[in-house]
Short mmCIF file of C-alpha atoms (C1' of nucleotides) in Angstrom, two decimals:
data_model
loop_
_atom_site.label_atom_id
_atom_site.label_comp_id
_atom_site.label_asym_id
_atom_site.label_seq_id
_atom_site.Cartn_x
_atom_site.Cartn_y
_atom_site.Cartn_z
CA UNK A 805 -20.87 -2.01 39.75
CA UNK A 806 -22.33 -1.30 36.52
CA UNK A 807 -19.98 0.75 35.58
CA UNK A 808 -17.50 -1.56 36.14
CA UNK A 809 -19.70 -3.92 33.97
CA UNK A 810 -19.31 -1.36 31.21
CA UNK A 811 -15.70 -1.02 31.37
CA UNK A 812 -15.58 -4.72 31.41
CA UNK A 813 -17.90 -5.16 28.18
CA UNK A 814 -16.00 -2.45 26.06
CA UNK A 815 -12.57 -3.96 26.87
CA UNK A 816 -13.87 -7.53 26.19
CA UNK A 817 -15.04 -6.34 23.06
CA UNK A 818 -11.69 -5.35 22.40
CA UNK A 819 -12.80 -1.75 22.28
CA UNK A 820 -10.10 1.19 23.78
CA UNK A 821 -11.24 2.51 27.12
CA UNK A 822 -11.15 6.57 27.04
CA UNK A 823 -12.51 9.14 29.29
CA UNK A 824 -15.18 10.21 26.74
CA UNK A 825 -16.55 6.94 26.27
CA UNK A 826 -16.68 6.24 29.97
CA UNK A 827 -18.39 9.43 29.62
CA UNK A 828 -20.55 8.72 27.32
CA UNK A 829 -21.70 5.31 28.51
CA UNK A 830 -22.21 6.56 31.76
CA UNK A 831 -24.69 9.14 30.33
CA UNK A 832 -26.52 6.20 28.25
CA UNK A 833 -26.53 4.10 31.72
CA UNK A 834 -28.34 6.70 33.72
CA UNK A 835 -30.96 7.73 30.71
CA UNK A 836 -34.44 6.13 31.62
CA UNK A 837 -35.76 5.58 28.22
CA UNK A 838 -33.81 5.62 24.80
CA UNK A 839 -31.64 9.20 23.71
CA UNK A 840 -32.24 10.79 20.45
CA UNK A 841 -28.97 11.38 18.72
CA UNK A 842 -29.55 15.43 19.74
CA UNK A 843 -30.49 14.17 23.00
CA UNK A 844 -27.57 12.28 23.84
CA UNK A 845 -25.40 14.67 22.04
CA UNK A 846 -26.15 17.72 24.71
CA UNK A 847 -26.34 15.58 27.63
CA UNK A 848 -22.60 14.70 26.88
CA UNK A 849 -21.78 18.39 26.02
CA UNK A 850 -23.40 19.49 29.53
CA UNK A 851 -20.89 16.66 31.31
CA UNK A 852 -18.00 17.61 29.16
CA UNK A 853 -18.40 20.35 26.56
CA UNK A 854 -15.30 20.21 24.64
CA UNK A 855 -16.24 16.58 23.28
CA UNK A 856 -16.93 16.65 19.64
CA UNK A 857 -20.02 15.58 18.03
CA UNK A 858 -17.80 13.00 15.63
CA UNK A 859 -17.05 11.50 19.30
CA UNK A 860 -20.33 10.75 20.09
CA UNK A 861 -21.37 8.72 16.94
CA UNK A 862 -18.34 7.29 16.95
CA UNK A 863 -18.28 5.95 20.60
CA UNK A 864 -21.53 4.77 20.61
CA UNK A 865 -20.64 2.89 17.03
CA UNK A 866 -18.16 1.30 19.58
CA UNK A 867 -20.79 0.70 22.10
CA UNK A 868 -22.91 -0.98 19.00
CA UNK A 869 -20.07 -2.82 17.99
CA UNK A 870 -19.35 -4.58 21.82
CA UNK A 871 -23.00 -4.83 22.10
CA UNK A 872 -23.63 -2.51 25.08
CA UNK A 873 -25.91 0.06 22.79
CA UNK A 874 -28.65 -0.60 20.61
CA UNK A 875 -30.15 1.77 18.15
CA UNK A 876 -33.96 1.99 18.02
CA UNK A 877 -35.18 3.09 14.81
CA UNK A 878 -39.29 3.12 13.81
CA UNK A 879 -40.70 4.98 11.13
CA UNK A 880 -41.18 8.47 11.02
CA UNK A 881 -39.36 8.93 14.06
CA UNK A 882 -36.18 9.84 15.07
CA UNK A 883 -34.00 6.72 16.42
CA UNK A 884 -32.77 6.41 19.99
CA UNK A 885 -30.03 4.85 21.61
CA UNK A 886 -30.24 3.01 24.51
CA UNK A 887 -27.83 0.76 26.73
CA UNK A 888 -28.90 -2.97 26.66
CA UNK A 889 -28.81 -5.20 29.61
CA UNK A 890 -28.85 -8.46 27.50
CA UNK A 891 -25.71 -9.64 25.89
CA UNK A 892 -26.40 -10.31 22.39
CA UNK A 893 -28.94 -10.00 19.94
CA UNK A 894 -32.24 -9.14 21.19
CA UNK A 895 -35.55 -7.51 20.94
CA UNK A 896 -37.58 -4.64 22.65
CA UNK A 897 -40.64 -4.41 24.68
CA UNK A 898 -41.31 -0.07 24.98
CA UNK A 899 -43.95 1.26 26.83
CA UNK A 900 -45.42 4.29 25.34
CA UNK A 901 -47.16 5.62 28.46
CA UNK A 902 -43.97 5.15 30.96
CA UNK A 903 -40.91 5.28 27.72
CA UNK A 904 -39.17 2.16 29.67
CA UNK A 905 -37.99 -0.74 27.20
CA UNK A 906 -37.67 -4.08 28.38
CA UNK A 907 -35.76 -6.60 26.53
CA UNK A 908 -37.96 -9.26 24.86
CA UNK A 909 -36.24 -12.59 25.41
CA UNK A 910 -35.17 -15.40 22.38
CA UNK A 911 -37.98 -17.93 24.21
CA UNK A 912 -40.40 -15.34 23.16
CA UNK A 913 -39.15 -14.58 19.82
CA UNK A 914 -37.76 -18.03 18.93
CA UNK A 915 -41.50 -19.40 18.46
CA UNK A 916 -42.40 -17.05 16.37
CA UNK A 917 -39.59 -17.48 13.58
CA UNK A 918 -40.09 -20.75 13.66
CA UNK A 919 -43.85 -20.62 12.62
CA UNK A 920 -42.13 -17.97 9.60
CA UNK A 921 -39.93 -20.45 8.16
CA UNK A 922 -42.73 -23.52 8.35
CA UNK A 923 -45.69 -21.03 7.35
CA UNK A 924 -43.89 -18.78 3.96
CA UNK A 925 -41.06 -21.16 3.86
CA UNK A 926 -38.97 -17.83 4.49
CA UNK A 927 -35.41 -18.62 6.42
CA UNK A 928 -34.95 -16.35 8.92
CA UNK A 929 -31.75 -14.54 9.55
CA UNK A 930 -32.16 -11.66 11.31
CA UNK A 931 -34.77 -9.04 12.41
CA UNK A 932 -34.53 -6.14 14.35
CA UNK A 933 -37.88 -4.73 15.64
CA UNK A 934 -39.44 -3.04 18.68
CA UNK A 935 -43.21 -3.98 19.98
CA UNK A 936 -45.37 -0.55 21.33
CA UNK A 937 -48.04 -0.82 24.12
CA UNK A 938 -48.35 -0.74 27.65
CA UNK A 939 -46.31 -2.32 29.96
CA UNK A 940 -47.35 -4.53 33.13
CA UNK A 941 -46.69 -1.62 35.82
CA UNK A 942 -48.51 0.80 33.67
CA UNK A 943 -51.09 -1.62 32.91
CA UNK A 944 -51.69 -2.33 36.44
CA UNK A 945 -51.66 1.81 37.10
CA UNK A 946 -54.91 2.35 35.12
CA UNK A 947 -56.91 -0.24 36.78
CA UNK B 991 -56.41 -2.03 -12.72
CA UNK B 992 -53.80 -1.61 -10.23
CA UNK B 993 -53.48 2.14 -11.43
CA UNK B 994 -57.21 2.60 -11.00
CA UNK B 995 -57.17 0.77 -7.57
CA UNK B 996 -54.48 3.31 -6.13
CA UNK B 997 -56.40 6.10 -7.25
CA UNK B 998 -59.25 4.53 -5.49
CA UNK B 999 -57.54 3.76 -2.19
CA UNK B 1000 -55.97 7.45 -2.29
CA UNK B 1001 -59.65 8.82 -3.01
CA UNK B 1002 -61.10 6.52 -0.48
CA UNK B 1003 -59.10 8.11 1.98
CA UNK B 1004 -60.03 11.54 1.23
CA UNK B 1005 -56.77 12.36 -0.16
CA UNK B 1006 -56.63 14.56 -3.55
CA UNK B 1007 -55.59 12.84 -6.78
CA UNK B 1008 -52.98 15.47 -8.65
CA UNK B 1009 -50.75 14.15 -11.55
CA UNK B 1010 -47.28 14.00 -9.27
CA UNK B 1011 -49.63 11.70 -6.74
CA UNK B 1012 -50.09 9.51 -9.72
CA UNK B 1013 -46.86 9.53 -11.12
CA UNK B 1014 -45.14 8.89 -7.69
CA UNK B 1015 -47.53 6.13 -6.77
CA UNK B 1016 -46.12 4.93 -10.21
CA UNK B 1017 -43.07 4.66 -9.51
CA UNK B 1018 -43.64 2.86 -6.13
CA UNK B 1019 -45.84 0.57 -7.99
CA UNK B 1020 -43.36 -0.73 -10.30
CA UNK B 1021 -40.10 -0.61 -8.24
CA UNK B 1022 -39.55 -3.93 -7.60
CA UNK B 1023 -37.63 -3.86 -4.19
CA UNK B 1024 -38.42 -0.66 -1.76
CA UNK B 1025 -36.81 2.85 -2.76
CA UNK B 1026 -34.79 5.16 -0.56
CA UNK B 1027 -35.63 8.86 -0.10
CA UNK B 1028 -33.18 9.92 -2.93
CA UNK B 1029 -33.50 6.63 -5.04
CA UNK B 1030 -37.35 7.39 -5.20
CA UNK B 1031 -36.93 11.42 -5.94
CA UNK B 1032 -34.35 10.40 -8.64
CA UNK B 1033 -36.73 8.12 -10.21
CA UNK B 1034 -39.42 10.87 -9.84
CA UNK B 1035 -37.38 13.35 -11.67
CA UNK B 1036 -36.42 11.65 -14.16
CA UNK B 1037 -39.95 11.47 -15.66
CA UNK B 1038 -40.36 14.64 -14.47
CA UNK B 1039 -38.23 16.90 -13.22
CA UNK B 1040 -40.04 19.99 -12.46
CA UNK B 1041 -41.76 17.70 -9.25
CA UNK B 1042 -40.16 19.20 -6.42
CA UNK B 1043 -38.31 17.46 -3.27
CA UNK B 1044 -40.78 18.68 -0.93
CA UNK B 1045 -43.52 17.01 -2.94
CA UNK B 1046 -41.93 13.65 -2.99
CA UNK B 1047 -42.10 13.61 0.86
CA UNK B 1048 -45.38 14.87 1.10
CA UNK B 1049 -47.11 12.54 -1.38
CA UNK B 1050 -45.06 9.59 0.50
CA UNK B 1051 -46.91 10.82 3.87
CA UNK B 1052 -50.31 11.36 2.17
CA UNK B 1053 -50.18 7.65 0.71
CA UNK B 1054 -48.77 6.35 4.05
CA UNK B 1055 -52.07 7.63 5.54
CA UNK B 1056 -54.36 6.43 2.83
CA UNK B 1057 -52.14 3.11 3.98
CA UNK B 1058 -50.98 2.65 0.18
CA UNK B 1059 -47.34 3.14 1.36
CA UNK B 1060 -45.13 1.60 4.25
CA UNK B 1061 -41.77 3.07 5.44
CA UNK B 1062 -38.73 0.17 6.21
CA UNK B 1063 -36.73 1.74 8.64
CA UNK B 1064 -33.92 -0.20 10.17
CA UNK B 1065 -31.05 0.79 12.36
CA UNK B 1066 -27.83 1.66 10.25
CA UNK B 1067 -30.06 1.89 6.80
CA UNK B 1068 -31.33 4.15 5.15
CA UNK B 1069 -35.04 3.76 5.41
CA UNK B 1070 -37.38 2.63 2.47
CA UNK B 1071 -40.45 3.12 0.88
CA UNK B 1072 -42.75 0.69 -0.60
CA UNK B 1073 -46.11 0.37 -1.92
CA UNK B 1074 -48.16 -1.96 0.26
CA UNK B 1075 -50.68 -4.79 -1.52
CA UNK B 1076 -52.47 -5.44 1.86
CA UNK B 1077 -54.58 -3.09 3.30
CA UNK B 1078 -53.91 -2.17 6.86
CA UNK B 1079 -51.09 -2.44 9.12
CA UNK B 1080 -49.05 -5.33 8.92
CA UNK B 1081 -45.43 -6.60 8.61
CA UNK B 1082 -42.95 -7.99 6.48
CA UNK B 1083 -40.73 -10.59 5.36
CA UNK B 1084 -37.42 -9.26 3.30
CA UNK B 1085 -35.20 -11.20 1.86
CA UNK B 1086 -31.98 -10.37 1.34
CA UNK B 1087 -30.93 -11.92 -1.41
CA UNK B 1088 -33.38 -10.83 -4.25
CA UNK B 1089 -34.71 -8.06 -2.42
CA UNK B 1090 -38.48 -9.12 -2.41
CA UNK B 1091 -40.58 -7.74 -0.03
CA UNK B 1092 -43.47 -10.01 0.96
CA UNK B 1093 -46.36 -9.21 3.90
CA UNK B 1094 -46.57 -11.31 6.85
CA UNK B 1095 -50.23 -11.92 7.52
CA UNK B 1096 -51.82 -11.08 10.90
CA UNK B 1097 -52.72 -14.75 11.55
CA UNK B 1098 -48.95 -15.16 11.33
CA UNK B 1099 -48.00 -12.05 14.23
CA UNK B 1100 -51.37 -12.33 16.35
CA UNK B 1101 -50.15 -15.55 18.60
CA UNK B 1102 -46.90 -13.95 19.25
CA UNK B 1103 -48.39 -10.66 19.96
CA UNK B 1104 -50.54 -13.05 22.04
CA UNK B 1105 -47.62 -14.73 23.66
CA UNK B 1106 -46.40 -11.16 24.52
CA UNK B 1107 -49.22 -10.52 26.23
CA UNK B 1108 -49.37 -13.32 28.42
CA UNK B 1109 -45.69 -14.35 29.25
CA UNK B 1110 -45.08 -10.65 30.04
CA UNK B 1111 -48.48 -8.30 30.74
CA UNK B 1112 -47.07 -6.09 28.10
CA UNK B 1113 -49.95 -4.97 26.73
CA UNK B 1114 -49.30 -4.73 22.92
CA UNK B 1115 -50.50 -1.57 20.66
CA UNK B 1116 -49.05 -1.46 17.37
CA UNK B 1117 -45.10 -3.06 16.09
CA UNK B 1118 -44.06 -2.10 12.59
CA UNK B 1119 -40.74 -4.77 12.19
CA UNK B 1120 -39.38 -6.56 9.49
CA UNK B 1121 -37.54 -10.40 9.20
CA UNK B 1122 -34.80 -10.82 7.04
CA UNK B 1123 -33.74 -13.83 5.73
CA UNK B 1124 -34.09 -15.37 2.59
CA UNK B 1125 -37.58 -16.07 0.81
CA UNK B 1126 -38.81 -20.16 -0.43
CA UNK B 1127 -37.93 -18.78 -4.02
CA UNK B 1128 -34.23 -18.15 -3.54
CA UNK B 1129 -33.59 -21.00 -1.09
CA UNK B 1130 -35.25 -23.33 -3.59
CA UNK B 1131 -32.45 -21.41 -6.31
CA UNK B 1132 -29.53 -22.59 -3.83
CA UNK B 1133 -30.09 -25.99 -3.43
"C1'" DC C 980 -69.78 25.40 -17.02
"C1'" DT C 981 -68.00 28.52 -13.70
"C1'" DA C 982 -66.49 30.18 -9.44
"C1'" DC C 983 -64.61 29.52 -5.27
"C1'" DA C 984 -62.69 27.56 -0.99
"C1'" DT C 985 -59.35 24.74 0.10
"C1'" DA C 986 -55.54 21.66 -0.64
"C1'" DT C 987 -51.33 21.06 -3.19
"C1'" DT C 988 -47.19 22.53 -5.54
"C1'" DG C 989 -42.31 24.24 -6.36
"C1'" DA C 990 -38.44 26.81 -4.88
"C1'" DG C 991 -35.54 27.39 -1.70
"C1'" DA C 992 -34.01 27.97 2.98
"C1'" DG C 993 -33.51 25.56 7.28
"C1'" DT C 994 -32.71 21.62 10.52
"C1'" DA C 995 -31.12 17.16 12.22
"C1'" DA C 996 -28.48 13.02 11.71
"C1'" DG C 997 -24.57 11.20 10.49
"C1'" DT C 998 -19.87 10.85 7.80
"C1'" DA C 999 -15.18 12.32 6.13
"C1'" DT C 1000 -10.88 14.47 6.85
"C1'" DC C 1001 -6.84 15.57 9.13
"C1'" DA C 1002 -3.64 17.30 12.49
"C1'" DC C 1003 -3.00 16.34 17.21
"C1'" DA C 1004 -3.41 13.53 21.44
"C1'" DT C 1005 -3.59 9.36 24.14
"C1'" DA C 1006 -4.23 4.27 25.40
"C1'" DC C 1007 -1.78 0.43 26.12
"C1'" DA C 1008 1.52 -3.43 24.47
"C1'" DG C 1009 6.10 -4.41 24.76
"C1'" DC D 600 8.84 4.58 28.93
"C1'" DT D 601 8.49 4.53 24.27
"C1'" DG D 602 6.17 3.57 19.74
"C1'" DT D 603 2.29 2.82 17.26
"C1'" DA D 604 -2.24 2.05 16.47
"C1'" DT D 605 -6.30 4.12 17.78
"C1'" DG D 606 -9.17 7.84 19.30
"C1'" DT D 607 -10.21 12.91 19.44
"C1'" DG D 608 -11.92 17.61 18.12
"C1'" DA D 609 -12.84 20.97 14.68
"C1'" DT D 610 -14.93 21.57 10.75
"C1'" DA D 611 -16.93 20.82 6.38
"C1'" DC D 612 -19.98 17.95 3.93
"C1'" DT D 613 -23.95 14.84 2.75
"C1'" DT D 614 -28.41 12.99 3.20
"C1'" DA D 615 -32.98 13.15 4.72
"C1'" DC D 616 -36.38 15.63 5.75
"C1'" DT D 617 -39.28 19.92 7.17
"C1'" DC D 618 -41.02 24.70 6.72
"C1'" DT D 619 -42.60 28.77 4.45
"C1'" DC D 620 -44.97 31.15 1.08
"C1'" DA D 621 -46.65 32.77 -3.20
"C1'" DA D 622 -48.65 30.60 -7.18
"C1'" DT D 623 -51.62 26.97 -8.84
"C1'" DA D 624 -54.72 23.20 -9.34
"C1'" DT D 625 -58.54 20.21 -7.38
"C1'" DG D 626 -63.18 19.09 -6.63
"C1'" DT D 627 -67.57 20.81 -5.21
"C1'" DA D 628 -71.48 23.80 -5.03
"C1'" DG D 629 -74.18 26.55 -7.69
#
DNA sequence: CTACATATTGAGAGTAAGTATCACATACAG
DNA sequence: CTGTATGTGATACTTACTCTCAATATGTAG
């Protein structure tokens, strides 16, 4: 099922369909918490070795592009990739004690931008940003 | 005076004050729009070129932990460094037409953070994110 | 003022992420 | 089933850091 759901989102996007990004969406699907470019890089080579490391960037530019994959990047760190549920522009909830990231919905964040543009009078166009703590299982873990 | 009060800040943080800390905090202080890795070391050796790469980096980490310096990072860019006014962690508002980077006040973040909290038991540690958009002074411009 | 322990520097090599190039291969529209 | 646009793999390159190490400078204790 969800691969089909892949498939269906990269053709939509009117993105080619190939055996290496099957691949290589299929490898993002099954990760639990978001791939370092290294990391995703030799889980692909240990599926299919022969696929080049150009391949990989550039699939999962494709992947960016139809909206499947977004790219986590906070200071001194390295970024991650990670396959989004939500269609669209979003946000991220990740939990440093379990690594899961849970998509932080436009309700949430919608409030918030508003309260930007009436407070600094600053128009809002886009922002891109990840919040770190504990999630609710964890949370509920250490009681 | 703001010379003297980053020499403070780095001293207050137990940091050592050499001439290349000085000059690179400099150069941070006057750029008017964050630097990039090699935009920064370029500016660095052009007032002095004997300061080496390594240097660059390590005086950037040393004033990020006296909190004098924030990194940008954002997915796709290359990341940026700027010299921070407010003390402490806190966020910021870019705008994308004249580059100015302004900080978003805690009273602005803490009800969302709040909202985070409460609509989804995330419990929230730290976020580091940046809005883009366009600031009151270059809105007012384009009416 | 001097000496010393300790932190910092510069040079340069090394690593990781990502991009460019180009000949060859393949998806898919017609 | 054929043609063409697109994707692929190999490889070289670039950018952004990081590491090492001998030489040097900082700030403190005497």
């Amino acid at each position: 099922m969800a691969s089909e759901t892949v498939r269906d989102r990269i053709l939509a996007a009117g993105e080619r369909i190939t055996p290496q990004r099957d691949l290589i969406a299929g490898v993002l699907e099954t990760a639990p918490r978001p791939l370092s470019a290294s990391g995703l890089y030799e889980a692909v080579a240990r599926l299919d070795p022969r696929i080049g490391r150009a391949t990989v960037f550039r699939t999962v530019a494709a992947l960016e592009r139809a909206g499947i994959v977004e790219q986590l990047s906070l200071p001194g760190e390295r970024s991650g990739y990670l396959l989004c549920a939500t269609v669209g522009h979003h946000h991220h909830l990740v939990c440093q004690r379990c690594g899961k990231v849970s998509d932080l919905p436009e309700e949430t964040v919608g409030p918030f931008f508003a309260t930007i543009e009436s407070d600094h009078g600053f128009s809002v166009d886009h922002a891109s940003f990840s919040v770190y703590g504990t999630c609710a299982g964890c949370s509920a873990r250490l009681v």
